[in-house]
mmCIF file of C-alpha atoms in Angstrom:
data_model
loop_
_atom_site.group_PDB
_atom_site.id
_atom_site.type_symbol
_atom_site.label_atom_id
_atom_site.label_comp_id
_atom_site.label_asym_id
_atom_site.label_seq_id
_atom_site.Cartn_x
_atom_site.Cartn_y
_atom_site.Cartn_z
ATOM 1 C CA MET S 1 92.897 95.378 54.880
ATOM 2 C CA THR S 2 89.379 94.555 53.701
ATOM 3 C CA ASP S 3 88.148 94.797 50.125
ATOM 4 C CA PRO S 4 85.931 97.841 50.901
ATOM 5 C CA GLU S 5 88.952 99.613 52.417
ATOM 6 C CA ARG S 6 91.043 98.869 49.329
ATOM 7 C CA GLU S 7 88.239 100.172 47.136
ATOM 8 C CA ARG S 8 88.059 103.414 49.104
ATOM 9 C CA LEU S 9 91.804 103.943 48.759
ATOM 10 C CA ALA S 10 91.604 103.154 45.043
ATOM 11 C CA ALA S 11 88.891 105.804 44.702
ATOM 12 C CA LEU S 12 91.088 108.265 46.570
ATOM 13 C CA ARG S 13 93.977 107.539 44.222
ATOM 14 C CA ALA S 14 91.746 107.915 41.175
ATOM 15 C CA ALA S 15 90.767 111.394 42.384
ATOM 16 C CA VAL S 16 94.371 112.625 41.977
ATOM 17 C CA PRO S 17 95.229 112.794 38.244
ATOM 18 C CA LEU S 18 98.944 113.408 38.841
ATOM 19 C CA LEU S 19 99.350 109.873 40.180
ATOM 20 C CA ALA S 20 98.719 108.414 36.736
ATOM 21 C CA THR S 21 102.208 109.518 35.704
ATOM 22 C CA ARG S 22 104.182 110.317 38.862
ATOM 23 C CA ALA S 23 104.931 108.861 42.284
ATOM 24 C CA TYR S 24 104.064 111.880 44.391
ATOM 25 C CA LEU S 25 105.553 111.428 47.879
ATOM 26 C CA PHE S 26 105.500 114.827 49.575
ATOM 27 C CA SER S 27 101.983 115.273 50.934
ATOM 28 C CA GLY S 28 103.447 116.587 54.187
ATOM 29 C CA GLY S 29 104.685 119.601 52.213
ATOM 30 C CA ILE S 30 101.881 120.288 49.765
ATOM 31 C CA ALA S 31 99.222 117.858 48.638
ATOM 32 C CA PRO S 32 98.756 117.091 44.944
ATOM 33 C CA LEU S 33 95.611 118.565 43.441
ATOM 34 C CA ALA S 34 92.608 116.257 43.651
ATOM 35 C CA GLU S 35 89.917 116.595 41.003
ATOM 36 C CA PRO S 36 87.057 117.459 43.413
ATOM 37 C CA VAL S 37 89.220 120.210 44.927
ATOM 38 C CA ARG S 38 90.045 121.613 41.487
ATOM 39 C CA ALA S 39 86.377 121.449 40.500
ATOM 40 C CA GLU S 40 85.264 123.459 43.538
ATOM 41 C CA MET S 41 87.851 126.155 42.850
ATOM 42 C CA ALA S 42 86.833 126.312 39.182
ATOM 43 C CA THR S 43 83.157 126.513 40.118
ATOM 44 C CA TRP S 44 83.797 129.443 42.427
ATOM 45 C CA VAL S 45 85.713 131.346 39.742
ATOM 46 C CA ASP S 46 83.064 130.600 37.102
ATOM 47 C CA ARG S 47 80.274 131.807 39.380
ATOM 48 C CA TRP S 48 82.284 134.917 40.219
ATOM 49 C CA ALA S 49 82.687 135.645 36.508
ATOM 50 C CA GLY S 50 79.051 135.012 35.639
ATOM 51 C CA ASP S 51 77.097 136.198 38.673
ATOM 52 C CA PRO S 52 79.115 137.614 41.593
ATOM 53 C CA LEU S 53 76.022 138.112 43.744
ATOM 54 C CA THR S 54 75.558 134.356 44.076
ATOM 55 C CA HIS S 55 78.712 134.354 46.189
ATOM 56 C CA ARG S 56 77.623 137.387 48.156
ATOM 57 C CA ALA S 57 74.450 135.563 49.141
ATOM 58 C CA ASP S 58 76.363 132.546 50.471
ATOM 59 C CA TYR S 59 79.513 134.012 52.039
ATOM 60 C CA PHE S 60 78.989 132.125 55.257
ATOM 61 C CA GLY S 61 77.539 128.906 53.847
ATOM 62 C CA ASP S 62 80.866 127.598 52.532
ATOM 63 C CA TRP S 63 82.535 128.867 55.692
ATOM 64 C CA GLY S 64 80.179 126.971 57.972
ATOM 65 C CA ARG S 65 80.420 123.766 55.955
ATOM 66 C CA LEU S 66 84.213 123.797 56.175
ATOM 67 C CA ARG S 67 84.122 124.507 59.899
ATOM 68 C CA THR S 68 81.737 121.597 60.431
ATOM 69 C CA GLU S 69 83.844 119.174 58.368
ATOM 70 C CA PHE S 70 87.043 120.008 60.226
ATOM 71 C CA ALA S 71 85.312 119.851 63.597
ATOM 72 C CA GLY S 72 84.031 116.379 62.772
ATOM 73 C CA LEU S 73 87.492 115.288 61.696
ATOM 74 C CA VAL S 74 89.201 116.287 64.970
ATOM 75 C CA GLY S 75 86.441 115.639 67.498
ATOM 76 C CA ALA S 76 85.570 119.267 68.229
ATOM 77 C CA ALA S 77 82.320 121.213 68.211
ATOM 78 C CA PRO S 78 81.911 123.558 65.214
ATOM 79 C CA ALA S 79 81.726 126.524 67.604
ATOM 80 C CA GLU S 80 85.206 125.595 68.870
ATOM 81 C CA VAL S 81 86.732 125.893 65.372
ATOM 82 C CA ALA S 82 87.893 128.942 63.428
ATOM 83 C CA ILE S 83 89.136 129.181 59.856
ATOM 84 C CA THR S 84 92.426 131.057 59.496
ATOM 85 C CA GLU S 85 94.847 131.685 56.652
ATOM 86 C CA ASN S 86 97.570 129.301 57.862
ATOM 87 C CA THR S 87 98.844 127.270 60.801
ATOM 88 C CA SER S 88 101.148 130.013 62.067
ATOM 89 C CA ARG S 89 98.288 132.487 62.373
ATOM 90 C CA ALA S 90 96.222 129.834 64.125
ATOM 91 C CA THR S 91 99.106 129.196 66.535
ATOM 92 C CA ASN S 92 99.257 132.820 67.638
ATOM 93 C CA LEU S 93 95.487 132.966 68.047
ATOM 94 C CA ALA S 94 95.483 129.761 70.086
ATOM 95 C CA LEU S 95 97.961 131.144 72.593
ATOM 96 C CA ARG S 96 95.842 134.256 72.945
ATOM 97 C CA LEU S 97 92.718 132.191 73.600
ATOM 98 C CA LEU S 98 94.370 129.832 76.067
ATOM 99 C CA GLY S 99 95.044 132.838 78.298
ATOM 100 C CA LEU S 100 98.122 131.325 79.936
ATOM 101 C CA PRO S 101 99.428 133.294 82.941
ATOM 102 C CA ALA S 102 101.972 135.947 81.968
ATOM 103 C CA GLY S 103 105.501 134.808 82.690
ATOM 104 C CA SER S 104 104.513 131.156 83.006
ATOM 105 C CA THR S 105 106.497 128.469 81.217
ATOM 106 C CA VAL S 106 105.641 126.617 78.030
ATOM 107 C CA LEU S 107 107.494 123.349 77.501
ATOM 108 C CA VAL S 108 108.572 122.443 73.968
ATOM 109 C CA ASP S 109 110.830 119.722 72.631
ATOM 110 C CA ASP S 110 113.368 119.822 69.822
ATOM 111 C CA THR S 111 110.758 118.719 67.271
ATOM 112 C CA THR S 112 108.185 121.396 68.174
ATOM 113 C CA TYR S 113 107.487 123.588 65.160
ATOM 114 C CA PRO S 114 109.319 126.884 65.797
ATOM 115 C CA THR S 115 106.242 129.096 65.439
ATOM 116 C CA MET S 116 104.840 127.584 68.639
ATOM 117 C CA ALA S 117 107.902 128.604 70.646
ATOM 118 C CA TRP S 118 108.242 132.025 69.035
ATOM 119 C CA ALA S 119 104.561 132.817 69.517
ATOM 120 C CA ALA S 120 104.825 131.860 73.192
ATOM 121 C CA LEU S 121 107.741 134.251 73.628
ATOM 122 C CA ARG S 122 105.821 137.000 71.821
ATOM 123 C CA HIS S 123 102.919 136.479 74.230
ATOM 124 C CA GLY S 124 105.128 137.104 77.265
ATOM 125 C CA LEU S 125 105.657 133.465 78.182
ATOM 126 C CA ARG S 126 108.846 131.610 79.012
ATOM 127 C CA VAL S 127 109.926 128.706 76.823
ATOM 128 C CA ARG S 128 111.822 125.717 78.193
ATOM 129 C CA LEU S 129 113.358 123.203 75.790
ATOM 130 C CA VAL S 130 113.026 119.516 76.620
ATOM 131 C CA ARG S 131 115.495 117.047 75.139
ATOM 132 C CA ARG S 132 114.126 113.570 74.571
ATOM 133 C CA ALA S 133 115.931 110.425 73.520
ATOM 134 C CA PRO S 134 115.212 109.122 69.999
ATOM 135 C CA ASP S 135 112.713 106.272 69.758
ATOM 136 C CA GLU S 136 111.452 106.888 73.287
ATOM 137 C CA ALA S 137 108.355 108.385 74.865
ATOM 138 C CA ALA S 138 108.721 112.083 75.559
ATOM 139 C CA VAL S 139 106.433 112.165 78.585
ATOM 140 C CA ASP S 140 109.143 111.403 81.157
ATOM 141 C CA ALA S 141 111.432 114.084 79.740
ATOM 142 C CA PHE S 142 108.598 116.620 79.915
ATOM 143 C CA ALA S 143 107.659 115.551 83.435
ATOM 144 C CA ALA S 144 111.232 116.025 84.644
ATOM 145 C CA LEU S 145 111.233 119.699 83.615
ATOM 146 C CA THR S 146 107.736 120.564 84.801
ATOM 147 C CA ASP S 147 107.417 122.857 87.809
ATOM 148 C CA PRO S 148 104.581 124.881 89.413
ATOM 149 C CA GLY S 149 105.196 127.696 86.931
ATOM 150 C CA THR S 150 104.643 125.475 83.889
ATOM 151 C CA SER S 151 101.317 126.209 82.214
ATOM 152 C CA CYS S 152 101.431 124.385 78.884
ATOM 153 C CA LEU S 153 103.007 121.656 76.761
ATOM 154 C CA ALA S 154 103.306 122.736 73.111
ATOM 155 C CA VAL S 155 104.202 119.950 70.688
ATOM 156 C CA SER S 156 104.011 118.989 67.057
ATOM 157 C CA HIS S 157 101.994 115.783 66.992
ATOM 158 C CA VAL S 158 104.190 114.571 64.129
ATOM 159 C CA ALA S 159 107.492 116.376 63.659
ATOM 160 C CA ALA S 160 108.341 117.890 60.296
ATOM 161 C CA LEU S 161 112.066 117.414 60.929
ATOM 162 C CA ASP S 162 112.243 113.678 61.522
ATOM 163 C CA GLY S 163 108.688 112.326 61.620
ATOM 164 C CA TYR S 164 108.666 111.603 65.372
ATOM 165 C CA ARG S 165 105.100 111.040 66.572
ATOM 166 C CA HIS S 166 104.116 111.979 70.107
ATOM 167 C CA ASP S 167 101.840 109.792 72.202
ATOM 168 C CA LEU S 168 99.169 112.392 72.912
ATOM 169 C CA ALA S 169 97.404 110.270 75.521
ATOM 170 C CA ASP S 170 100.589 110.140 77.615
ATOM 171 C CA LEU S 171 101.115 113.886 77.317
ATOM 172 C CA ALA S 172 97.461 114.601 78.115
ATOM 173 C CA GLY S 173 97.728 112.483 81.246
ATOM 174 C CA LEU S 174 100.732 114.489 82.399
ATOM 175 C CA CYS S 175 98.935 117.766 81.681
ATOM 176 C CA ALA S 176 95.847 116.675 83.605
ATOM 177 C CA ASP S 177 97.990 115.593 86.546
ATOM 178 C CA ARG S 178 99.971 118.860 86.656
ATOM 179 C CA GLY S 179 97.190 121.294 85.728
ATOM 180 C CA MET S 180 98.687 122.255 82.350
ATOM 181 C CA ARG S 181 97.236 122.834 78.898
ATOM 182 C CA LEU S 182 98.102 120.598 75.938
ATOM 183 C CA PHE S 183 98.604 122.568 72.719
ATOM 184 C CA VAL S 184 99.152 120.505 69.556
ATOM 185 C CA ASP S 185 100.321 121.456 66.076
ATOM 186 C CA ALA S 186 98.639 118.755 63.993
ATOM 187 C CA ALA S 187 99.668 119.968 60.536
ATOM 188 C CA GLN S 188 101.531 116.701 59.912
ATOM 189 C CA SER S 189 98.893 114.407 61.390
ATOM 190 C CA THR S 190 95.334 115.527 60.572
ATOM 191 C CA GLY S 191 94.299 113.369 57.642
ATOM 192 C CA ALA S 192 97.175 110.911 58.055
ATOM 193 C CA VAL S 193 96.410 109.506 61.513
ATOM 194 C CA PRO S 194 93.300 109.695 63.715
ATOM 195 C CA VAL S 195 93.106 112.783 65.939
ATOM 196 C CA ASP S 196 90.310 113.412 68.429
ATOM 197 C CA MET S 197 90.575 116.384 70.763
ATOM 198 C CA ALA S 198 88.229 114.969 73.397
ATOM 199 C CA ARG S 199 89.708 111.467 73.382
ATOM 200 C CA ASP S 200 93.307 112.692 73.216
ATOM 201 C CA GLY S 201 92.919 115.413 75.852
ATOM 202 C CA ILE S 202 93.929 118.258 73.531
ATOM 203 C CA ASP S 203 93.053 121.776 74.686
ATOM 204 C CA ALA S 204 94.094 123.628 71.522
ATOM 205 C CA LEU S 205 94.920 122.319 68.062
ATOM 206 C CA VAL S 206 96.119 123.985 64.866
ATOM 207 C CA SER S 207 96.480 122.585 61.366
ATOM 208 C CA THR S 208 96.388 123.372 57.658
ATOM 209 C CA ALA S 209 94.364 122.319 54.632
ATOM 210 C CA MET S 210 97.247 122.083 52.166
ATOM 211 C CA LYS S 211 98.978 118.925 53.396
ATOM 212 C CA TRP S 212 97.365 115.639 54.422
ATOM 213 C CA LEU S 213 93.859 117.132 54.122
ATOM 214 C CA LEU S 214 94.317 117.540 50.339
ATOM 215 C CA GLY S 215 93.122 121.145 50.294
ATOM 216 C CA PRO S 216 94.520 124.363 48.827
ATOM 217 C CA PRO S 217 97.176 126.609 50.372
ATOM 218 C CA GLY S 218 95.766 129.614 52.200
ATOM 219 C CA ILE S 219 93.498 127.831 54.685
ATOM 220 C CA GLY S 220 94.455 127.054 58.279
ATOM 221 C CA PHE S 221 92.467 125.721 61.209
ATOM 222 C CA LEU S 222 92.217 126.656 64.871
ATOM 223 C CA ALA S 223 90.343 124.572 67.426
ATOM 224 C CA VAL S 224 90.185 125.458 71.118
ATOM 225 C CA ARG S 225 88.020 123.530 73.529
ATOM 226 C CA GLU S 226 85.420 125.744 75.146
ATOM 227 C CA ALA S 227 86.606 124.828 78.640
ATOM 228 C CA ALA S 228 90.174 125.873 77.781
ATOM 229 C CA ALA S 229 89.374 129.253 76.196
ATOM 230 C CA ALA S 230 90.274 131.481 79.129
ATOM 231 C CA GLY S 231 91.533 134.375 77.011
ATOM 232 C CA THR S 232 89.602 136.796 74.826
ATOM 233 C CA PRO S 233 90.083 137.598 71.129
ATOM 234 C CA LEU S 234 92.245 140.690 70.714
ATOM 235 C CA ASP S 235 91.079 141.862 67.288
ATOM 236 C CA VAL S 236 87.606 142.794 66.139
ATOM 237 C CA GLY S 237 85.946 143.134 62.752
ATOM 238 C CA TYR S 238 82.565 143.068 61.120
ATOM 239 C CA VAL S 239 82.474 139.262 60.932
ATOM 240 C CA SER S 240 83.260 138.650 64.600
ATOM 241 C CA ALA S 241 80.932 141.498 65.622
ATOM 242 C CA ARG S 242 78.097 139.984 63.563
ATOM 243 C CA ILE S 243 77.004 143.454 62.423
ATOM 244 C CA ALA S 244 74.116 143.952 60.033
ATOM 245 C CA ASP S 245 72.900 147.224 58.513
ATOM 246 C CA SER S 246 73.165 149.371 61.630
ATOM 247 C CA TYR S 247 75.879 149.725 64.236
ATOM 248 C CA GLN S 248 77.420 152.150 66.715
ATOM 249 C CA LEU S 249 80.845 153.637 66.045
ATOM 250 C CA THR S 250 81.385 154.885 69.591
ATOM 251 C CA GLU S 251 80.692 151.568 71.335
ATOM 252 C CA LEU S 252 82.530 148.280 71.035
ATOM 253 C CA PRO S 253 80.128 145.590 69.803
ATOM 254 C CA PRO S 254 79.861 142.259 71.602
ATOM 255 C CA VAL S 255 82.290 139.677 70.218
ATOM 256 C CA PRO S 256 81.911 135.920 70.690
ATOM 257 C CA SER S 257 84.327 134.248 73.059
ATOM 258 C CA GLY S 258 86.535 131.389 71.975
ATOM 259 C CA ALA S 259 87.580 130.496 68.455
ATOM 260 C CA ALA S 260 84.549 132.097 66.799
ATOM 261 C CA GLY S 261 85.663 135.505 68.015
ATOM 262 C CA THR S 262 88.947 135.284 66.099
ATOM 263 C CA GLU S 263 87.286 135.347 62.663
ATOM 264 C CA VAL S 264 87.299 139.120 62.253
ATOM 265 C CA GLY S 265 86.934 139.473 58.481
ATOM 266 C CA LEU S 266 86.261 137.443 55.376
ATOM 267 C CA ALA S 267 88.232 134.259 54.858
ATOM 268 C CA ALA S 268 89.782 133.296 51.508
ATOM 269 C CA LEU S 269 86.370 132.722 49.946
ATOM 270 C CA PRO S 270 87.490 130.920 46.748
ATOM 271 C CA LEU S 271 89.268 128.299 48.870
ATOM 272 C CA LEU S 272 86.596 127.352 51.396
ATOM 273 C CA ALA S 273 84.605 124.877 49.312
ATOM 274 C CA ALA S 274 87.825 123.445 47.883
ATOM 275 C CA ALA S 275 89.185 122.803 51.387
ATOM 276 C CA THR S 276 85.884 121.155 52.317
ATOM 277 C CA ALA S 277 86.182 118.876 49.285
ATOM 278 C CA GLY S 278 89.656 117.811 50.399
ATOM 279 C CA ILE S 279 88.505 116.890 53.894
ATOM 280 C CA ARG S 280 85.535 115.005 52.489
ATOM 281 C CA LEU S 281 87.873 112.948 50.307
ATOM 282 C CA VAL S 282 89.906 112.042 53.380
ATOM 283 C CA ARG S 283 86.863 111.192 55.464
ATOM 284 C CA ALA S 284 85.319 109.149 52.643
ATOM 285 C CA ALA S 285 88.468 107.030 52.435
ATOM 286 C CA GLY S 286 88.552 106.817 56.241
ATOM 287 C CA VAL S 287 91.361 108.213 58.362
ATOM 288 C CA ASP S 288 91.901 104.825 60.014
ATOM 289 C CA THR S 289 92.214 103.207 56.588
ATOM 290 C CA ILE S 290 94.597 105.920 55.400
ATOM 291 C CA ALA S 291 96.658 105.488 58.567
ATOM 292 C CA ASP S 292 96.971 101.736 57.954
ATOM 293 C CA ARG S 293 98.150 102.306 54.381
ATOM 294 C CA VAL S 294 100.580 105.013 55.490
ATOM 295 C CA THR S 295 101.994 102.741 58.204
ATOM 296 C CA HIS S 296 102.610 100.015 55.632
ATOM 297 C CA LEU S 297 104.226 102.332 53.087
ATOM 298 C CA VAL S 298 106.387 104.130 55.643
ATOM 299 C CA GLY S 299 107.646 100.758 56.846
ATOM 300 C CA ARG S 300 108.641 99.871 53.284
ATOM 301 C CA VAL S 301 110.407 103.213 52.828
ATOM 302 C CA VAL S 302 112.340 102.904 56.097
ATOM 303 C CA ASP S 303 113.372 99.315 55.335
ATOM 304 C CA GLY S 304 114.400 100.184 51.781
ATOM 305 C CA LEU S 305 116.534 103.117 52.898
ATOM 306 C CA ALA S 306 118.228 101.085 55.626
ATOM 307 C CA ARG S 307 119.073 98.265 53.200
ATOM 308 C CA ARG S 308 120.810 100.805 50.986
ATOM 309 C CA GLY S 309 122.996 102.019 53.822
ATOM 310 C CA LEU S 310 121.284 105.382 54.204
ATOM 311 C CA THR S 311 120.917 107.026 57.603
ATOM 312 C CA VAL S 312 117.228 107.099 58.489
ATOM 313 C CA LEU S 313 116.357 109.965 60.847
ATOM 314 C CA THR S 314 112.796 108.802 61.462
ATOM 315 C CA PRO S 315 112.194 106.544 64.491
ATOM 316 C CA ALA S 316 112.617 102.842 63.815
ATOM 317 C CA GLN S 317 109.630 101.798 65.941
ATOM 318 C CA PRO S 318 106.285 102.229 64.141
ATOM 319 C CA ARG S 319 104.553 103.597 67.256
ATOM 320 C CA TRP S 320 106.778 106.692 67.157
ATOM 321 C CA ARG S 321 106.169 107.656 63.532
ATOM 322 C CA ALA S 322 103.337 108.485 61.118
ATOM 323 C CA GLY S 323 103.603 109.675 57.500
ATOM 324 C CA VAL S 324 106.863 111.649 57.487
ATOM 325 C CA VAL S 325 110.137 109.865 56.689
ATOM 326 C CA ALA S 326 113.450 111.723 56.749
ATOM 327 C CA PHE S 327 116.890 110.453 55.852
ATOM 328 C CA ALA S 328 120.343 112.007 55.604
ATOM 329 C CA VAL S 329 122.283 112.361 52.367
ATOM 330 C CA ASP S 330 125.174 114.637 51.402
ATOM 331 C CA ASP S 331 123.522 116.434 48.489
ATOM 332 C CA ALA S 332 119.832 116.204 49.270
ATOM 333 C CA PRO S 333 118.571 118.714 46.663
ATOM 334 C CA ALA S 334 120.537 116.908 43.939
ATOM 335 C CA LEU S 335 119.042 113.545 44.913
ATOM 336 C CA ALA S 336 115.550 115.060 44.960
ATOM 337 C CA GLY S 337 116.193 116.526 41.511
ATOM 338 C CA HIS S 338 117.396 113.155 40.230
ATOM 339 C CA LEU S 339 114.256 111.468 41.555
ATOM 340 C CA ARG S 340 112.043 114.084 39.908
ATOM 341 C CA GLU S 341 113.661 113.243 36.580
ATOM 342 C CA HIS S 342 112.567 109.661 37.231
ATOM 343 C CA GLY S 343 108.974 110.644 38.023
ATOM 344 C CA VAL S 344 109.282 110.573 41.819
ATOM 345 C CA ASP S 345 108.509 113.680 43.867
ATOM 346 C CA VAL S 346 110.165 114.112 47.282
ATOM 347 C CA TRP S 347 111.861 117.103 48.899
ATOM 348 C CA GLY S 348 115.573 117.661 49.491
ATOM 349 C CA TYR S 349 116.760 120.217 52.042
ATOM 350 C CA PRO S 350 120.128 122.016 51.718
ATOM 351 C CA SER S 351 120.909 120.869 55.270
ATOM 352 C CA GLY S 352 121.349 117.318 53.937
ATOM 353 C CA ARG S 353 117.947 115.798 54.608
ATOM 354 C CA VAL S 354 115.379 114.278 52.259
ATOM 355 C CA ARG S 355 111.688 113.979 53.153
ATOM 356 C CA VAL S 356 109.435 111.208 51.835
ATOM 357 C CA ASP S 357 105.771 111.517 52.885
ATOM 358 C CA PRO S 358 103.475 108.796 51.469
ATOM 359 C CA HIS S 359 99.718 109.330 51.739
ATOM 360 C CA GLY S 360 96.832 106.875 51.609
ATOM 361 C CA PHE S 361 96.560 107.310 47.835
ATOM 362 C CA ASN S 362 100.113 106.016 47.340
ATOM 363 C CA ASP S 363 100.823 102.334 46.746
ATOM 364 C CA ASP S 364 103.668 99.820 46.687
ATOM 365 C CA ASP S 365 104.525 100.694 43.089
ATOM 366 C CA ASP S 366 105.241 104.274 44.166
ATOM 367 C CA ILE S 367 107.688 103.038 46.793
ATOM 368 C CA ASP S 368 109.312 100.704 44.260
ATOM 369 C CA ARG S 369 109.879 103.686 41.950
ATOM 370 C CA LEU S 370 111.426 105.603 44.837
ATOM 371 C CA VAL S 371 113.950 102.922 45.777
ATOM 372 C CA GLU S 372 114.759 102.197 42.131
ATOM 373 C CA GLY S 373 115.518 105.881 41.660
ATOM 374 C CA ILE S 374 117.781 105.851 44.718
ATOM 375 C CA ASP S 375 119.543 102.758 43.358
ATOM 376 C CA ALA S 376 120.199 104.574 40.084
ATOM 377 C CA TRP S 377 121.529 107.584 42.007
ATOM 378 C CA GLN S 378 123.903 105.468 44.087
ATOM 379 C CA THR S 379 125.125 103.591 41.010
ATOM 380 C CA ARG S 380 125.765 106.824 39.134
ATOM 381 C CA ARG S 381 127.831 108.186 41.996
#
């Protein structure tokens, strides 16, 4: 890593005050608050208190800036992006816009986020589950279950359960060969690893601001390539209809096609500029630089867990993982609570799984604190 890259990561770390006292290692759940994000939220509230009309005059300015930032991050055109309230809402909208044939089959694997499968079923599609072997490419398993009635592959780029990372280029090649759409939930990858819809052959992508993009909860993202938007938006509202002072109540107004037509009413206005600030922090540090740091830290976490005899659920090979590390432990919530007492923030699930998600602002000292806390836990037991 070059000196300028280290300086950018140091600046990113300095923007997160919490890191001065804690090793925060759960960015895949909710990002810690960065100072520029907090400042934008405070500015919005202050302006609302002092002069509400200043916001009224710029409703769509913050909206457009956020759309442009996210589009630039994922290699989409701004017109192909919509702002939603969360990833699940974006997922349902994406399936509507893709316009997949009724009764056709959507392939998912056992790491696909459940909303993708449930939304497909709700939209009158069939869902077929593909089982892949750990630490192996999924493309062959998907290919084996593809038939003429298969219209789409729906995958989580990086799985929330175990951190498995799909090779999108391989999946895109299969989709192009078989005439299928590639639909990607990138909530655990945007901001942590490079994602480019054009390069990676992604037809539809959904994500969230509140994780690796360092933004606030309440903002989701939908991106559908213009060429893939065969369906039409179902809902309509004054934003999507672009109405002004006059309108007809007995005629349906024209509504834009594609992602733009799904924005039917006002977004969460106090959050738009804050979400933009989060993405700008990520882009200023450089997603490639963040990805390199994350790869290094994840490797240290995986090695440290293995040396302590813990069962690591995340793939051993670096090419099949990104920023999410999961490991098995009998009393996961208790271990997470113990680590919090030692200034280390992770997440423990009642099912017996702990998640550790280092971001680009984390460093080796944070990982040292994690493994020292685990050592203390094992000694105490």
